[in-house]
């Protein structure tokens, strides 16, 4: 079973990464940029095929992938080199990778919504002695908005409370076709050490919609994972979350495997497949956000250099840009090593 879990995780990572690189590849071709190699994995080439100007290959280590364009990281005299193209064209190529991750997440979210529906943000009850009860909220009320955050799923209620712990919130809810607004002040639950508003949600109850509803909710599904990723990063930066709580590839593979085995045991293979779809949505949206961070070696870092170039109308020295990206890669691999070490350590705790 562990081998099956690993293979499933491998397939999920492969789909997410290849779709990301496909975005770079297609926009490079659309902008007339020469693509020398399109590959999956890292390290030495195991096998490959040359088709036209591009070599398509599989590398020895099945982690990551690349769309290697002429003149992307070095000077080139080729008129079809990356650096020879207009800045807006280059920006579209760089942005396409993360954007394709959001597209992939949307496609899989639509499949998931079509199969099992969505978790409507309706209260199954309120906790006695907490703000929701004191404000008169009841079972069956539908939460529409929390402060300026529009709510579309039951889990968004919990997520918002987690990311805005202790904050007073203005809640808009619907009852019998009428909208109501109230202000809730959370109370500290001494047992859990968490601030609670007193909501009880029916997250396990899903409502099926038509095609248009599923398309709309697929967009909100991607928005939900983008939101949780960004808010989690904020908690990390503000030290509300310890770096030791981060999960890298090893931790994610273990979580995917645990989810798959638990799903097969309790619900069968069909729902196990749906849970794997959910993991793919999460990871694809997460990769899209992470790659847009304005850090060296990431797509966001490259976009930052291109934005600066567009503003000053002069390209930054490629050697200096390459040096910054090299430092970024070293730091990124250092962080990955630390995260992977923590993942492995957790396996033996």
Coordinates of C-alpha atoms in Angstrom, one line a residue:
X1 CA 0.0 0.0 0.0
X2 CA 2.9 2.4 0.7
X3 CA 4.2 1.8 -2.8
X4 CA 0.8 2.6 -4.2
X5 CA 0.6 5.8 -2.1
X6 CA 4.0 6.9 -3.3
X7 CA 3.1 6.3 -6.9
X8 CA -0.1 8.3 -6.5
X9 CA 1.8 11.2 -5.0
X10 CA 4.3 10.9 -7.8
X11 CA 1.5 11.2 -10.4
X12 CA 0.0 14.2 -8.7
X13 CA 3.3 16.0 -8.5
X14 CA 4.0 15.1 -12.1
X15 CA 0.7 16.5 -13.4
X16 CA 1.1 19.7 -11.4
X17 CA 4.7 20.4 -12.5
X18 CA 4.2 19.4 -16.1
X19 CA 1.2 21.7 -16.4
X20 CA 3.2 24.5 -14.9
X21 CA 6.0 24.0 -17.4
X22 CA 3.5 23.6 -20.2
X23 CA 2.3 27.2 -19.6
X24 CA 5.9 28.5 -20.1
X25 CA 6.3 26.3 -23.2
X26 CA 3.1 27.3 -25.0
X27 CA 3.6 31.0 -24.3
X28 CA 7.3 30.8 -25.4
X29 CA 6.2 29.2 -28.7
X30 CA 3.4 31.8 -29.1
X31 CA 6.0 34.6 -28.7
X32 CA 8.4 33.0 -31.1
X33 CA 11.0 32.0 -28.5
X34 CA 13.2 29.1 -29.3
X35 CA 12.6 26.2 -26.7
X36 CA 15.7 24.0 -26.6
X37 CA 14.4 21.4 -24.1
X38 CA 11.2 20.5 -22.4
X39 CA 11.8 18.0 -19.7
X40 CA 10.3 16.3 -16.6
X41 CA 12.7 15.7 -13.7
X42 CA 16.2 16.9 -12.9
X43 CA 19.7 15.5 -13.5
X44 CA 21.0 13.4 -16.3
X45 CA 18.6 12.5 -19.2
X46 CA 17.2 9.0 -19.2
X47 CA 15.4 9.2 -22.5
X48 CA 14.3 11.8 -25.0
X49 CA 13.2 12.6 -28.5
X50 CA 14.1 15.5 -30.7
X51 CA 11.2 17.1 -32.5
X52 CA 12.1 20.1 -34.5
X53 CA 14.2 22.5 -32.5
X54 CA 13.0 21.1 -29.1
X55 CA 14.2 18.0 -27.3
X56 CA 11.5 16.4 -25.1
X57 CA 13.0 14.2 -22.4
X58 CA 12.8 12.6 -19.0
X59 CA 15.5 13.1 -16.4
X60 CA 16.9 10.7 -13.8
X61 CA 15.3 12.4 -10.7
X62 CA 11.5 12.7 -11.0
X63 CA 11.2 16.0 -9.1
X64 CA 10.6 19.2 -10.9
X65 CA 10.8 19.9 -14.6
X66 CA 11.9 22.6 -16.9
X67 CA 11.2 24.5 -20.1
X68 CA 14.7 25.6 -21.3
X69 CA 14.5 28.6 -23.6
X70 CA 17.4 30.0 -25.7
X71 CA 19.0 33.0 -24.0
X72 CA 16.9 32.7 -20.8
X73 CA 19.8 32.8 -18.4
X74 CA 22.7 33.8 -20.7
X75 CA 23.4 36.1 -23.6
X76 CA 22.5 34.8 -27.1
X77 CA 22.8 36.2 -30.6
X78 CA 19.8 34.1 -31.8
X79 CA 17.0 36.5 -32.9
X80 CA 14.6 34.0 -31.3
X81 CA 16.3 34.1 -27.9
X82 CA 14.3 34.9 -24.8
X83 CA 16.2 38.1 -24.1
X84 CA 15.6 39.4 -27.7
X85 CA 11.8 39.5 -27.3
X86 CA 9.8 42.5 -26.0
X87 CA 9.5 42.8 -22.3
X88 CA 5.7 42.3 -22.2
X89 CA 6.1 39.0 -24.2
X90 CA 8.7 37.8 -21.7
X91 CA 6.5 38.7 -18.8
X92 CA 3.6 36.7 -20.4
X93 CA 6.0 33.6 -20.7
X94 CA 7.1 33.8 -17.1
X95 CA 3.6 34.5 -15.7
X96 CA 2.1 31.6 -17.8
X97 CA 3.6 28.9 -15.5
X98 CA 1.8 29.9 -12.3
X99 CA -1.3 30.9 -14.3
X100 CA -1.5 27.4 -15.8
X101 CA -1.4 26.0 -12.2
X102 CA -4.5 28.1 -11.5
X103 CA -6.1 26.8 -14.7
X104 CA -5.4 23.2 -13.7
X105 CA -6.8 23.8 -10.2
X106 CA -9.9 25.2 -11.8
X107 CA -10.4 22.2 -14.1
X108 CA -10.0 19.7 -11.3
X109 CA -12.2 21.8 -9.0
X110 CA -15.0 21.7 -11.7
X111 CA -14.7 17.9 -11.9
X112 CA -14.9 17.7 -8.1
X113 CA -17.9 20.0 -7.9
X114 CA -19.7 18.1 -10.6
X115 CA -19.1 14.8 -8.7
X116 CA -19.9 15.8 -5.1
X117 CA -21.2 19.4 -5.1
X118 CA -20.0 22.0 -2.6
X119 CA -20.2 22.6 1.1
X120 CA -22.8 25.3 1.5
X121 CA -22.0 27.7 4.4
X122 CA -25.1 26.9 6.5
X123 CA -24.9 26.7 10.3
X124 CA -25.9 23.4 11.8
X125 CA -26.1 25.1 15.2
X126 CA -24.4 27.6 17.5
X127 CA -22.4 27.0 20.6
X128 CA -24.0 27.9 23.9
X129 CA -22.5 31.0 25.6
X130 CA -20.6 32.3 22.6
X131 CA -21.1 35.4 20.4
X132 CA -23.1 33.7 17.6
X133 CA -25.8 32.5 20.1
X134 CA -25.8 35.9 21.9
X135 CA -26.3 37.7 18.5
X136 CA -29.3 35.5 17.7
X137 CA -27.8 33.3 15.0
X138 CA -29.6 30.0 14.5
X139 CA -29.4 26.6 12.9
X140 CA -30.0 27.0 9.1
X141 CA -28.6 30.5 8.8
X142 CA -26.4 30.9 5.8
X143 CA -23.2 33.0 6.3
X144 CA -22.7 35.4 3.4
X145 CA -19.8 37.7 4.5
X146 CA -17.3 38.0 7.3
X147 CA -16.0 41.6 7.4
X148 CA -15.0 42.2 3.7
X149 CA -14.5 38.5 3.0
X150 CA -17.4 36.9 0.9
X151 CA -18.2 33.4 2.1
X152 CA -19.2 30.6 -0.4
X153 CA -18.2 27.4 1.5
X154 CA -18.6 26.1 5.0
X155 CA -14.9 25.6 5.4
X156 CA -14.3 29.3 4.7
X157 CA -16.0 30.1 8.0
X158 CA -13.5 28.1 9.9
X159 CA -10.6 29.3 7.8
X160 CA -11.4 33.0 8.3
X161 CA -11.7 32.4 12.1
X162 CA -8.3 30.7 12.1
X163 CA -6.5 33.4 10.1
X164 CA -8.2 36.3 12.0
X165 CA -8.1 34.8 15.5
X166 CA -9.3 37.1 18.2
X167 CA -10.6 39.8 15.8
X168 CA -14.1 41.3 16.1
X169 CA -16.0 40.6 12.9
X170 CA -19.0 41.9 11.1
X171 CA -21.1 39.0 9.9
X172 CA -23.8 39.1 7.2
X173 CA -26.1 36.1 7.1
X174 CA -29.3 35.1 5.3
X175 CA -32.4 33.7 7.0
X176 CA -35.8 33.1 5.2
X177 CA -34.6 35.1 2.2
X178 CA -33.7 38.2 4.3
X179 CA -30.2 39.5 5.0
X180 CA -29.0 40.4 8.5
X181 CA -25.8 41.9 9.8
X182 CA -24.4 41.6 13.3
X183 CA -21.1 42.1 15.0
X184 CA -19.4 39.2 16.9
X185 CA -16.7 39.4 19.5
X186 CA -14.9 36.0 19.9
X187 CA -14.4 34.4 23.3
X188 CA -11.4 32.4 24.4
X189 CA -12.0 28.7 24.8
X190 CA -9.7 27.7 27.7
X191 CA -9.6 24.1 26.7
X192 CA -8.3 24.6 23.2
X193 CA -6.7 28.1 23.7
X194 CA -8.5 29.3 20.7
X195 CA -10.8 32.3 20.2
X196 CA -14.3 31.1 19.0
X197 CA -17.3 32.8 17.6
X198 CA -19.5 29.9 18.4
X199 CA -20.3 28.7 14.8
X200 CA -21.2 25.1 14.2
X201 CA -21.0 24.2 10.5
X202 CA -22.2 21.4 8.3
X203 CA -19.0 21.0 6.3
X204 CA -19.8 17.3 5.6
X205 CA -23.0 18.2 3.8
X206 CA -22.5 19.0 0.1
X207 CA -25.0 20.5 -2.3
X208 CA -24.9 19.7 -6.0
X209 CA -25.5 22.5 -8.5
X210 CA -25.9 22.8 -12.3
X211 CA -23.1 23.4 -14.7
X212 CA -23.1 27.2 -14.2
X213 CA -23.1 26.8 -10.5
X214 CA -20.2 24.4 -10.7
X215 CA -18.2 26.8 -12.9
X216 CA -18.8 29.6 -10.4
X217 CA -17.9 27.5 -7.4
X218 CA -14.8 26.1 -9.1
X219 CA -13.5 29.7 -9.3
X220 CA -14.3 30.2 -5.6
X221 CA -12.6 26.8 -4.8
X222 CA -9.4 28.1 -6.4
X223 CA -9.8 31.4 -4.6
X224 CA -10.1 29.5 -1.3
X225 CA -6.8 27.7 -1.8
X226 CA -5.0 30.8 -2.9
X227 CA -6.4 32.6 0.1
X228 CA -5.3 29.9 2.6
X229 CA -1.8 29.8 1.0
X230 CA -1.4 33.6 1.3
X231 CA -2.7 33.7 4.8
X232 CA -0.5 30.8 5.9
X233 CA 2.5 32.6 4.5
X234 CA 1.5 35.7 6.5
X235 CA 1.3 33.7 9.6
X236 CA 4.8 32.3 8.9
X237 CA 6.3 35.7 8.3
X238 CA 4.6 37.1 11.5
X239 CA 5.8 34.0 13.4
X240 CA 2.3 32.9 14.3
X241 CA 3.4 29.6 12.8
X242 CA 6.8 28.0 13.3
X243 CA 8.9 27.0 10.3
X244 CA 9.1 23.5 11.9
X245 CA 5.4 23.1 11.0
X246 CA 6.1 23.5 7.3
X247 CA 5.8 20.4 5.1
X248 CA 8.0 19.6 2.1
X249 CA 7.8 16.8 -0.5
X250 CA 8.3 14.0 2.1
X251 CA 5.6 15.4 4.4
X252 CA 3.2 16.0 1.5
X253 CA 3.8 12.5 0.1
X254 CA 3.1 11.0 3.6
X255 CA -0.1 13.1 3.9
X256 CA -1.3 12.1 0.5
X257 CA -0.7 8.4 1.3
X258 CA -2.5 8.7 4.6
X259 CA -5.5 10.3 3.0
X260 CA -5.6 7.7 0.2
X261 CA -5.4 4.8 2.6
X262 CA -8.0 6.2 5.0
X263 CA -10.3 7.0 2.1
X264 CA -10.1 3.5 0.6
X265 CA -10.6 2.0 4.0
X266 CA -13.7 4.1 5.0
X267 CA -15.3 5.2 1.8
X268 CA -13.9 3.1 -1.1
X269 CA -11.8 3.8 -4.2
X270 CA -14.2 6.4 -5.8
X271 CA -14.0 8.8 -2.8
X272 CA -10.3 8.1 -2.6
X273 CA -9.9 9.3 -6.2
X274 CA -12.0 12.4 -5.3
X275 CA -9.7 13.1 -2.4
X276 CA -6.7 12.8 -4.7
X277 CA -8.4 15.4 -7.0
X278 CA -8.7 17.7 -3.9
X279 CA -5.0 17.2 -3.2
X280 CA -4.1 18.1 -6.8
X281 CA -6.2 21.3 -6.6
X282 CA -4.5 22.3 -3.3
X283 CA -1.0 21.6 -4.6
X284 CA -1.5 23.3 -8.0
X285 CA -3.0 26.5 -6.5
X286 CA -0.2 26.4 -3.8
X287 CA 2.5 26.1 -6.5
X288 CA 1.0 28.9 -8.5
X289 CA 1.0 31.3 -5.4
X290 CA 4.5 30.2 -4.3
X291 CA 6.0 30.8 -7.7
X292 CA 4.6 34.3 -7.9
X293 CA 6.4 35.3 -4.7
X294 CA 8.9 38.1 -5.7
X295 CA 11.9 36.0 -4.7
X296 CA 15.1 35.2 -6.8
X297 CA 14.9 32.0 -8.8
X298 CA 11.1 31.9 -8.7
X299 CA 8.8 33.1 -11.5
X300 CA 7.8 36.0 -9.2
X301 CA 11.5 37.1 -8.9
X302 CA 11.9 37.0 -12.7
X303 CA 8.7 39.0 -13.1
X304 CA 10.0 41.6 -10.7
X305 CA 13.1 42.1 -12.8
X306 CA 11.0 42.4 -15.9
X307 CA 8.7 45.0 -14.3
X308 CA 11.8 47.0 -13.3
X309 CA 13.0 46.7 -16.9
X310 CA 9.6 47.9 -18.2
X311 CA 9.7 50.9 -15.9
X312 CA 13.3 52.0 -16.6
X313 CA 13.0 50.9 -20.3
X314 CA 16.4 49.3 -20.0
X315 CA 17.3 45.6 -19.4
X316 CA 19.1 44.8 -16.2
X317 CA 22.5 43.3 -16.7
X318 CA 21.9 39.6 -17.4
X319 CA 25.1 38.7 -15.4
X320 CA 23.8 40.5 -12.3
X321 CA 20.4 39.0 -12.7
X322 CA 21.9 35.6 -13.1
X323 CA 24.0 36.1 -10.0
X324 CA 20.9 37.1 -7.9
X325 CA 19.0 34.1 -9.2
X326 CA 22.0 31.8 -8.4
X327 CA 22.0 33.1 -4.8
X328 CA 18.2 32.6 -4.7
X329 CA 18.6 29.0 -5.9
X330 CA 21.2 28.2 -3.2
X331 CA 18.9 29.7 -0.5
X332 CA 15.9 27.9 -1.9
X333 CA 17.7 24.5 -1.8
X334 CA 18.9 25.3 1.7
X335 CA 15.3 25.9 2.8
X336 CA 14.2 22.7 1.0
X337 CA 16.9 20.8 2.9
X338 CA 15.7 22.1 6.3
X339 CA 12.1 21.4 5.5
X340 CA 12.9 17.9 4.2
X341 CA 15.0 17.2 7.4
X342 CA 12.0 18.2 9.5
X343 CA 9.7 16.0 7.4
X344 CA 12.0 13.0 7.9
X345 CA 12.4 13.7 11.6
X346 CA 8.6 13.8 12.1
X347 CA 8.4 10.3 10.6
X348 CA 10.3 8.9 13.6
X349 CA 8.5 10.9 16.3

